[in-house]
Coordinates of C-alpha atoms in Angstrom, one line a residue:
M1 CA 1.0 50.7 -114.5
P2 CA 2.2 52.8 -117.4
A3 CA 3.9 56.1 -116.8
A4 CA 1.5 59.0 -116.8
D5 CA 1.0 62.5 -115.6
A6 CA -1.7 63.6 -113.3
T7 CA -5.0 63.3 -115.1
R8 CA -7.7 64.4 -112.7
R9 CA -8.2 65.9 -109.3
S10 CA -10.1 64.3 -106.5
G11 CA -13.3 65.8 -105.2
A12 CA -11.7 66.8 -101.9
G13 CA -11.5 70.5 -101.2
P14 CA -8.2 72.4 -101.3
L15 CA -8.2 73.2 -97.6
S16 CA -7.4 70.8 -94.8
A17 CA -9.2 70.8 -91.5
T18 CA -6.5 73.0 -90.1
G19 CA -6.9 75.3 -93.2
W20 CA -10.6 75.7 -92.6
G21 CA -10.1 76.4 -88.9
T22 CA -7.5 79.1 -89.8
L23 CA -9.8 80.6 -92.4
L24 CA -12.7 80.9 -90.0
A25 CA -10.5 82.2 -87.2
G26 CA -8.9 84.8 -89.5
A27 CA -12.4 86.0 -90.7
A28 CA -13.6 86.3 -87.1
L29 CA -10.6 88.2 -85.9
L30 CA -10.7 90.5 -88.9
G31 CA -14.4 91.3 -88.4
A32 CA -14.0 91.8 -84.6
G33 CA -10.9 93.9 -85.1
Y34 CA -12.6 96.3 -87.5
G35 CA -15.9 96.2 -85.7
Y36 CA -14.6 97.0 -82.2
G37 CA -11.5 99.0 -83.2
Y38 CA -8.9 96.4 -82.2
G39 CA -6.1 96.9 -84.7
E40 CA -4.0 93.9 -83.3
A41 CA -6.9 91.5 -83.8
A42 CA -7.5 92.8 -87.3
A43 CA -3.8 92.4 -88.2
L44 CA -3.8 88.8 -86.8
G45 CA -6.9 88.1 -88.8
L46 CA -5.3 89.4 -92.0
T47 CA -2.2 87.3 -91.3
C48 CA -4.4 84.1 -91.0
L49 CA -6.2 84.9 -94.2
A50 CA -2.9 85.6 -96.0
A51 CA -1.5 82.3 -94.8
V52 CA -4.5 80.4 -96.2
V53 CA -4.3 82.2 -99.5
T54 CA -0.6 81.5 -99.7
A55 CA -1.1 77.9 -98.9
V56 CA -3.7 77.5 -101.7
I57 CA -1.4 79.1 -104.2
W58 CA 1.5 76.9 -103.0
T59 CA -0.5 73.7 -103.9
V60 CA -2.0 74.9 -107.2
P61 CA 0.9 74.1 -109.5
K62 CA 0.6 70.6 -111.0
P63 CA 3.6 68.5 -110.2
Q64 CA 5.2 67.1 -113.3
L65 CA 5.6 63.5 -112.2
A66 CA 5.5 60.0 -113.8
A67 CA 4.6 56.9 -111.8
E68 CA 5.1 53.2 -112.6
R69 CA 3.8 50.4 -110.4
R70 CA 4.6 46.7 -110.3
I71 CA 3.3 44.0 -108.0
A72 CA 5.5 41.1 -107.0
P73 CA 4.2 38.5 -107.2
R74 CA 1.0 39.2 -109.1
K75 CA -0.6 35.9 -107.9
V76 CA -0.1 34.8 -104.3
G77 CA -1.5 32.3 -101.9
R78 CA -3.8 33.6 -99.1
G79 CA -1.6 35.0 -96.3
D80 CA 1.6 34.9 -98.3
P81 CA 3.6 38.2 -98.8
A82 CA 3.1 40.4 -101.8
D83 CA 4.7 43.8 -102.4
G84 CA 3.7 46.9 -104.3
I85 CA 6.6 48.8 -105.7
V86 CA 5.9 52.3 -107.1
T87 CA 8.6 54.3 -108.9
L88 CA 8.0 58.0 -108.9
T89 CA 10.1 60.2 -111.3
N90 CA 10.2 64.0 -111.2
T91 CA 10.0 65.0 -114.9
G92 CA 9.9 68.7 -114.1
T93 CA 12.6 71.2 -113.4
R94 CA 11.8 72.0 -109.7
T95 CA 12.4 69.9 -106.6
R96 CA 9.2 68.5 -105.1
R97 CA 8.7 68.3 -101.4
G98 CA 5.8 67.6 -99.1
L99 CA 4.2 64.8 -101.2
R100 CA 2.2 62.0 -99.7
A101 CA 1.2 58.9 -101.7
T102 CA -1.8 56.7 -101.2
D103 CA -2.4 53.5 -103.1
M104 CA -5.8 51.8 -102.8
C105 CA -5.8 48.1 -102.4
G106 CA -9.4 47.1 -102.7
D107 CA -11.1 49.4 -100.2
Q108 CA -8.0 49.7 -98.0
P109 CA -5.8 52.8 -98.4
L110 CA -2.0 52.3 -98.1
T111 CA -0.4 55.7 -97.3
M112 CA 3.3 56.6 -97.3
D113 CA 5.4 59.7 -97.3
V114 CA 7.4 60.5 -100.5
P115 CA 11.1 61.6 -100.0
V116 CA 12.3 64.8 -101.6
L117 CA 12.2 64.5 -105.4
R118 CA 14.8 66.5 -107.1
A119 CA 14.5 67.5 -110.8
G120 CA 15.0 64.4 -112.9
G121 CA 15.3 62.1 -109.9
S122 CA 13.4 59.0 -109.0
Q123 CA 12.3 57.3 -105.8
E124 CA 11.0 53.8 -105.2
L125 CA 8.2 53.3 -102.7
H126 CA 7.8 49.8 -101.2
Y127 CA 4.8 48.6 -99.3
A128 CA 3.2 45.3 -98.3
L129 CA -0.1 44.5 -99.9
P130 CA -2.9 42.9 -97.8
T131 CA -3.4 39.2 -98.7
A132 CA -5.6 37.9 -95.9
R133 CA -8.6 37.7 -98.2
R134 CA -9.0 35.7 -101.4
G135 CA -10.0 37.3 -104.6
R136 CA -9.1 39.6 -107.5
I137 CA -8.1 42.8 -105.8
T138 CA -7.7 46.1 -107.6
V139 CA -4.6 48.1 -106.7
G140 CA -4.5 51.8 -107.5
P141 CA -4.7 54.2 -109.1
L142 CA -2.0 56.0 -107.1
R143 CA -3.1 59.3 -105.5
L144 CA -0.5 61.9 -104.6
E145 CA -1.4 64.6 -102.0
R146 CA 0.6 67.8 -102.0
T147 CA 0.4 70.1 -98.9
D148 CA 2.0 73.4 -98.0
P149 CA 4.6 73.6 -95.2
L150 CA 1.9 74.6 -92.6
G151 CA -0.5 71.9 -93.7
L152 CA -3.3 74.4 -94.4
A153 CA -4.1 73.4 -98.0
R154 CA -3.8 70.2 -100.1
R155 CA -4.3 69.0 -103.6
I156 CA -4.9 65.3 -104.4
R157 CA -4.3 64.0 -107.9
S158 CA -4.5 60.5 -109.4
Y159 CA -1.7 59.1 -111.4
G160 CA -1.9 56.3 -114.0
S161 CA -4.3 53.3 -113.9
A162 CA -5.1 50.5 -111.6
D163 CA -3.4 47.1 -111.4
T164 CA -4.6 43.7 -110.2
L165 CA -3.5 41.3 -107.4
V166 CA -4.9 37.8 -107.4
V167 CA -5.0 36.2 -103.9
R168 CA -5.4 32.5 -104.4
P169 CA -6.3 29.9 -101.8
R170 CA -3.5 28.6 -99.6
I171 CA -2.5 25.1 -100.6
C172 CA -0.4 22.2 -99.3
L173 CA 1.2 19.6 -101.5
L174 CA -0.9 16.4 -101.2
P175 CA -0.6 12.9 -102.8
V176 CA -3.4 11.9 -105.3
L177 CA -5.8 9.4 -103.8
P178 CA -5.7 5.9 -105.4
S179 CA -8.9 5.3 -107.3
G180 CA -9.3 1.5 -107.1
K181 CA -7.7 0.9 -110.4
A182 CA -6.6 -2.5 -111.6
H183 CA -2.9 -2.9 -111.2
H184 CA -2.3 -4.0 -114.8
V185 CA -3.7 -0.9 -116.3
E186 CA -3.4 2.8 -115.6
G187 CA -6.9 4.0 -115.6
P188 CA -10.1 4.3 -113.4
T189 CA -13.2 2.1 -113.9
S190 CA -15.8 3.4 -116.3
D191 CA -19.2 2.3 -117.7
T192 CA -19.6 4.9 -120.4
A193 CA -16.3 5.4 -122.2
D194 CA -15.7 4.2 -125.7
D195 CA -15.4 0.4 -126.0
G196 CA -11.9 0.6 -127.5
S197 CA -10.4 1.8 -124.2
L198 CA -12.2 -0.7 -121.9
T199 CA -11.2 -3.9 -120.2
F200 CA -13.5 -6.0 -118.0
H201 CA -13.0 -5.1 -114.3
A202 CA -15.8 -6.6 -112.1
L203 CA -19.5 -7.1 -111.7
R204 CA -21.6 -4.8 -109.6
E205 CA -25.3 -4.1 -109.0
Y206 CA -27.2 -2.0 -111.5
V207 CA -27.5 1.7 -110.7
L208 CA -30.1 3.9 -112.3
G209 CA -28.6 5.4 -115.4
D210 CA -26.4 2.4 -116.3
D211 CA -26.2 1.3 -119.9
L212 CA -28.5 -1.7 -120.2
R213 CA -26.2 -3.2 -122.8
R214 CA -23.7 -3.9 -120.0
V215 CA -26.2 -6.1 -118.0
H216 CA -24.7 -9.5 -117.3
W217 CA -27.8 -11.7 -117.6
R218 CA -26.2 -14.9 -116.4
S219 CA -25.2 -13.3 -113.1
T220 CA -28.5 -11.5 -112.8
A221 CA -30.4 -14.9 -113.1
R222 CA -28.1 -16.5 -110.6
T223 CA -28.3 -13.8 -107.9
G224 CA -31.8 -12.5 -108.6
T225 CA -30.3 -8.9 -108.7
L226 CA -29.7 -6.9 -111.8
M227 CA -25.9 -7.0 -112.4
V228 CA -23.8 -5.0 -114.8
R229 CA -20.3 -5.3 -116.1
Q230 CA -17.9 -2.6 -114.7
M231 CA -15.1 -1.9 -117.1
V232 CA -11.6 -0.5 -116.7
D233 CA -11.0 2.7 -118.7
V234 CA -7.3 3.1 -119.6
S235 CA -7.7 6.8 -119.9
L236 CA -6.3 9.2 -117.3
P237 CA -7.5 8.8 -113.7
H238 CA -9.9 11.6 -112.8
T239 CA -11.0 13.4 -109.6
T240 CA -14.4 14.8 -108.9
L241 CA -14.6 17.4 -106.2
V242 CA -17.8 18.8 -104.7
L243 CA -17.2 22.0 -102.7
D244 CA -20.1 22.9 -100.4
T245 CA -20.5 26.7 -100.5
R246 CA -23.7 27.1 -98.5
P247 CA -23.4 29.7 -95.7
G248 CA -25.1 27.3 -93.2
A249 CA -22.6 24.6 -93.8
Y250 CA -19.8 26.5 -92.0
V251 CA -19.7 27.8 -88.4
S252 CA -17.4 30.8 -89.4
D253 CA -15.9 32.5 -92.3
D254 CA -12.5 31.0 -91.4
D255 CA -14.0 27.5 -91.7
F256 CA -15.2 28.3 -95.2
E257 CA -11.8 29.7 -96.2
L258 CA -10.2 26.5 -94.8
A259 CA -12.6 24.4 -96.9
V260 CA -11.7 26.4 -100.1
D261 CA -8.0 25.9 -99.2
A262 CA -8.5 22.2 -98.8
A263 CA -10.4 21.9 -102.0
A264 CA -7.7 23.8 -103.8
S265 CA -5.0 21.6 -102.4
I266 CA -6.8 18.4 -103.5
A267 CA -7.6 19.7 -107.0
Y268 CA -4.1 21.0 -107.4
A269 CA -2.6 17.7 -106.5
A270 CA -4.4 16.0 -109.3
A271 CA -4.0 18.8 -111.8
R272 CA -0.3 19.2 -111.4
S273 CA 0.0 15.4 -112.2
N274 CA -1.9 16.1 -115.4
F275 CA -5.0 14.2 -114.3
P276 CA -8.5 15.5 -115.2
V277 CA -10.3 17.3 -112.4
H278 CA -14.0 18.2 -112.2
V279 CA -14.9 20.8 -109.5
L280 CA -18.5 21.7 -108.8
S281 CA -20.8 23.0 -106.0
E282 CA -24.5 23.0 -105.3
A283 CA -24.7 26.2 -107.4
G284 CA -23.3 24.4 -110.5
P285 CA -20.0 23.5 -112.2
V286 CA -16.9 25.5 -111.1
L287 CA -14.3 24.2 -113.5
H288 CA -13.4 21.1 -115.5
T289 CA -9.9 20.4 -116.7
D290 CA -8.8 17.7 -119.1
G291 CA -5.3 17.0 -117.7
S292 CA -3.4 19.2 -120.1
G293 CA -1.9 22.7 -120.2
N294 CA -1.8 24.9 -117.2
D295 CA -4.7 23.3 -115.4
A296 CA -3.2 23.7 -112.0
D297 CA -2.9 27.5 -112.3
A298 CA -6.4 27.7 -113.9
L299 CA -7.9 25.8 -110.9
L300 CA -6.2 28.1 -108.4
D301 CA -7.3 31.2 -110.3
R302 CA -10.9 30.0 -110.4
L303 CA -11.0 29.0 -106.8
A304 CA -9.6 32.5 -105.9
L305 CA -13.0 33.9 -106.9
I306 CA -15.4 31.4 -105.5
G307 CA -17.8 32.7 -102.9
R308 CA -20.8 31.6 -100.9
S309 CA -24.0 30.5 -102.6
D310 CA -27.6 31.2 -101.5
R311 CA -28.6 27.6 -101.6
K312 CA -30.1 25.9 -98.6
S313 CA -29.4 22.3 -99.6
A314 CA -26.4 20.6 -101.1
A315 CA -28.4 18.0 -102.9
S316 CA -28.2 19.7 -106.3
A317 CA -24.5 19.2 -106.4
F318 CA -25.0 15.4 -106.7
D319 CA -27.8 15.5 -109.3
G320 CA -25.4 15.8 -112.2
L321 CA -23.3 13.0 -110.9
E322 CA -26.0 10.3 -111.2
H323 CA -25.0 9.9 -114.8
H324 CA -21.3 10.1 -114.1
R325 CA -19.1 8.0 -116.4
G326 CA -18.1 5.9 -113.3
G327 CA -14.8 5.4 -111.6
G328 CA -12.3 7.8 -110.2
S329 CA -12.3 9.5 -106.9
L330 CA -15.1 11.6 -105.4
V331 CA -14.2 14.1 -102.7
V332 CA -16.8 16.1 -100.9
V333 CA -15.6 19.2 -99.0
T334 CA -18.0 20.7 -96.5
G335 CA -18.1 22.3 -93.0
T336 CA -19.2 21.2 -89.6
G337 CA -22.5 23.1 -89.7
D338 CA -25.8 22.3 -91.5
T339 CA -25.7 19.0 -93.5
D340 CA -29.0 19.5 -95.4
G341 CA -28.7 17.6 -98.7
L342 CA -25.6 15.7 -98.1
T343 CA -27.6 12.5 -97.8
A344 CA -27.9 12.7 -101.7
L345 CA -24.3 11.4 -101.7
G346 CA -25.8 8.0 -101.2
R347 CA -27.3 8.1 -104.7
V348 CA -24.0 8.5 -106.4
R349 CA -21.3 7.0 -104.2
R350 CA -21.4 3.6 -105.9
R351 CA -20.5 5.2 -109.2
F352 CA -17.0 6.0 -107.9
D353 CA -14.1 3.8 -107.0
R354 CA -13.4 5.9 -103.9
V355 CA -15.4 8.4 -101.9
T356 CA -14.1 10.6 -99.2
M357 CA -15.8 13.4 -97.2
L358 CA -13.7 16.2 -95.7
R359 CA -15.2 18.4 -93.0
A360 CA -13.5 21.7 -92.3
G361 CA -13.8 23.4 -88.8
E362 CA -13.1 22.8 -85.2
D363 CA -16.7 22.4 -83.9
M364 CA -17.8 18.9 -84.8
A365 CA -21.0 17.3 -83.6
A366 CA -21.8 13.7 -84.0
P367 CA -22.9 12.9 -87.6
D368 CA -26.2 11.3 -86.6
A369 CA -27.1 14.3 -84.5
Q370 CA -26.7 16.5 -87.6
G371 CA -29.1 14.4 -89.7
V372 CA -26.5 12.6 -91.9
S373 CA -27.9 9.3 -93.3
S374 CA -26.2 6.0 -92.7
A375 CA -25.1 6.0 -96.3
T376 CA -23.1 9.2 -95.7
V377 CA -21.8 8.1 -92.4
D378 CA -20.3 5.0 -94.0
V379 CA -18.2 7.2 -96.3
P380 CA -14.7 7.9 -94.7
Q381 CA -14.8 11.3 -93.1
L382 CA -11.7 13.4 -92.4
H383 CA -12.2 16.3 -89.9
I384 CA -9.6 19.1 -90.2
A385 CA -9.0 22.3 -88.3
S386 CA -6.0 23.5 -90.3
L387 CA -4.1 22.7 -93.5
D388 CA -1.5 20.9 -91.4
A389 CA -4.2 18.5 -90.2
L390 CA -5.3 18.0 -93.8
L391 CA -1.7 17.1 -94.8
A392 CA -1.4 14.5 -92.0
G393 CA -4.9 13.1 -92.5
W394 CA -4.7 13.0 -96.3
R395 CA -1.5 11.0 -96.3
W396 CA -3.1 8.5 -94.0
E397 CA -6.2 8.4 -96.3
A398 CA -3.9 7.8 -99.4
V399 CA -2.5 4.6 -97.9
R400 CA -5.7 3.3 -96.3

């Protein structure tokens, strides 16, 4: 936050609750004293009114201050510590006392007392920023409240501009899942990449959307089933991650946050190894990286902002995958609640070398009881109640 003088006053009145009480009491005593001839009461009333006027005059002068804020670090994982550090400098010629600073972090006020500021002196104020919730959180502007010694009047002014704290998902370091690649090449299987990067891998049954030029007619005639050539793409392995953001999919908000943390951990594992990652939800694409640059940071920044969708079914997340290039890993991250639309996974699972479903939350009913089709049940499912459970289960999944 750049150094700046006070630019505007808040809409709050100049009197505190104590000041208003003193003002009303003084007026009542003064009126009663004059009306009923009680000189002592009138004198006490005048004293109260004089104290209020003096308090207002005390707080009228505008403090000549400069404020500079820094946030360390600016980007942090959910639940990890982050600090705000504000440096206040008295640029005037008078010592300043009785100041109280409030820095807004989102909708949460963070209030602290300011030590005595002598002319030309500076003070650093340190405070912990709340990081329990993901998102891009506005910090500031800083508000300084000046009160008189009796606490009857106050003036609140804003200093400088706002800053931003990005709270990302929590992550744990995971291995990248093997994608069923041939050992003599470093790439996933594919049906649609350029011919120059392909090597024959295997034969498989035809799936709607496959290129008919890859039909192996001799095997088709022998088996009576339409068979196509599955090729090996020597390009980078790629990970496709479907994050279920439907409210009904999760029993609680904590389960949804765990799912986002898990999705971020899986995507980060691939991106930090410079592998392409495609993240999407039933509401549409979230982010696609090509395996270059600062993809890992971009993934965490984007997932810091993802929220719940208003969709009832998860089926739309799989619609665009029916024409997927083929190969690589598909990871579906969902909760332990409503499974509506997850049966659509059966339409696309054969286009990937490896498919895994991760279910976040403690309350887990039997899959059949929740309406998951047999095609989905056959997909390996990993149930987690914490990131520690994800770390242990994912390591086992990687060597399965």
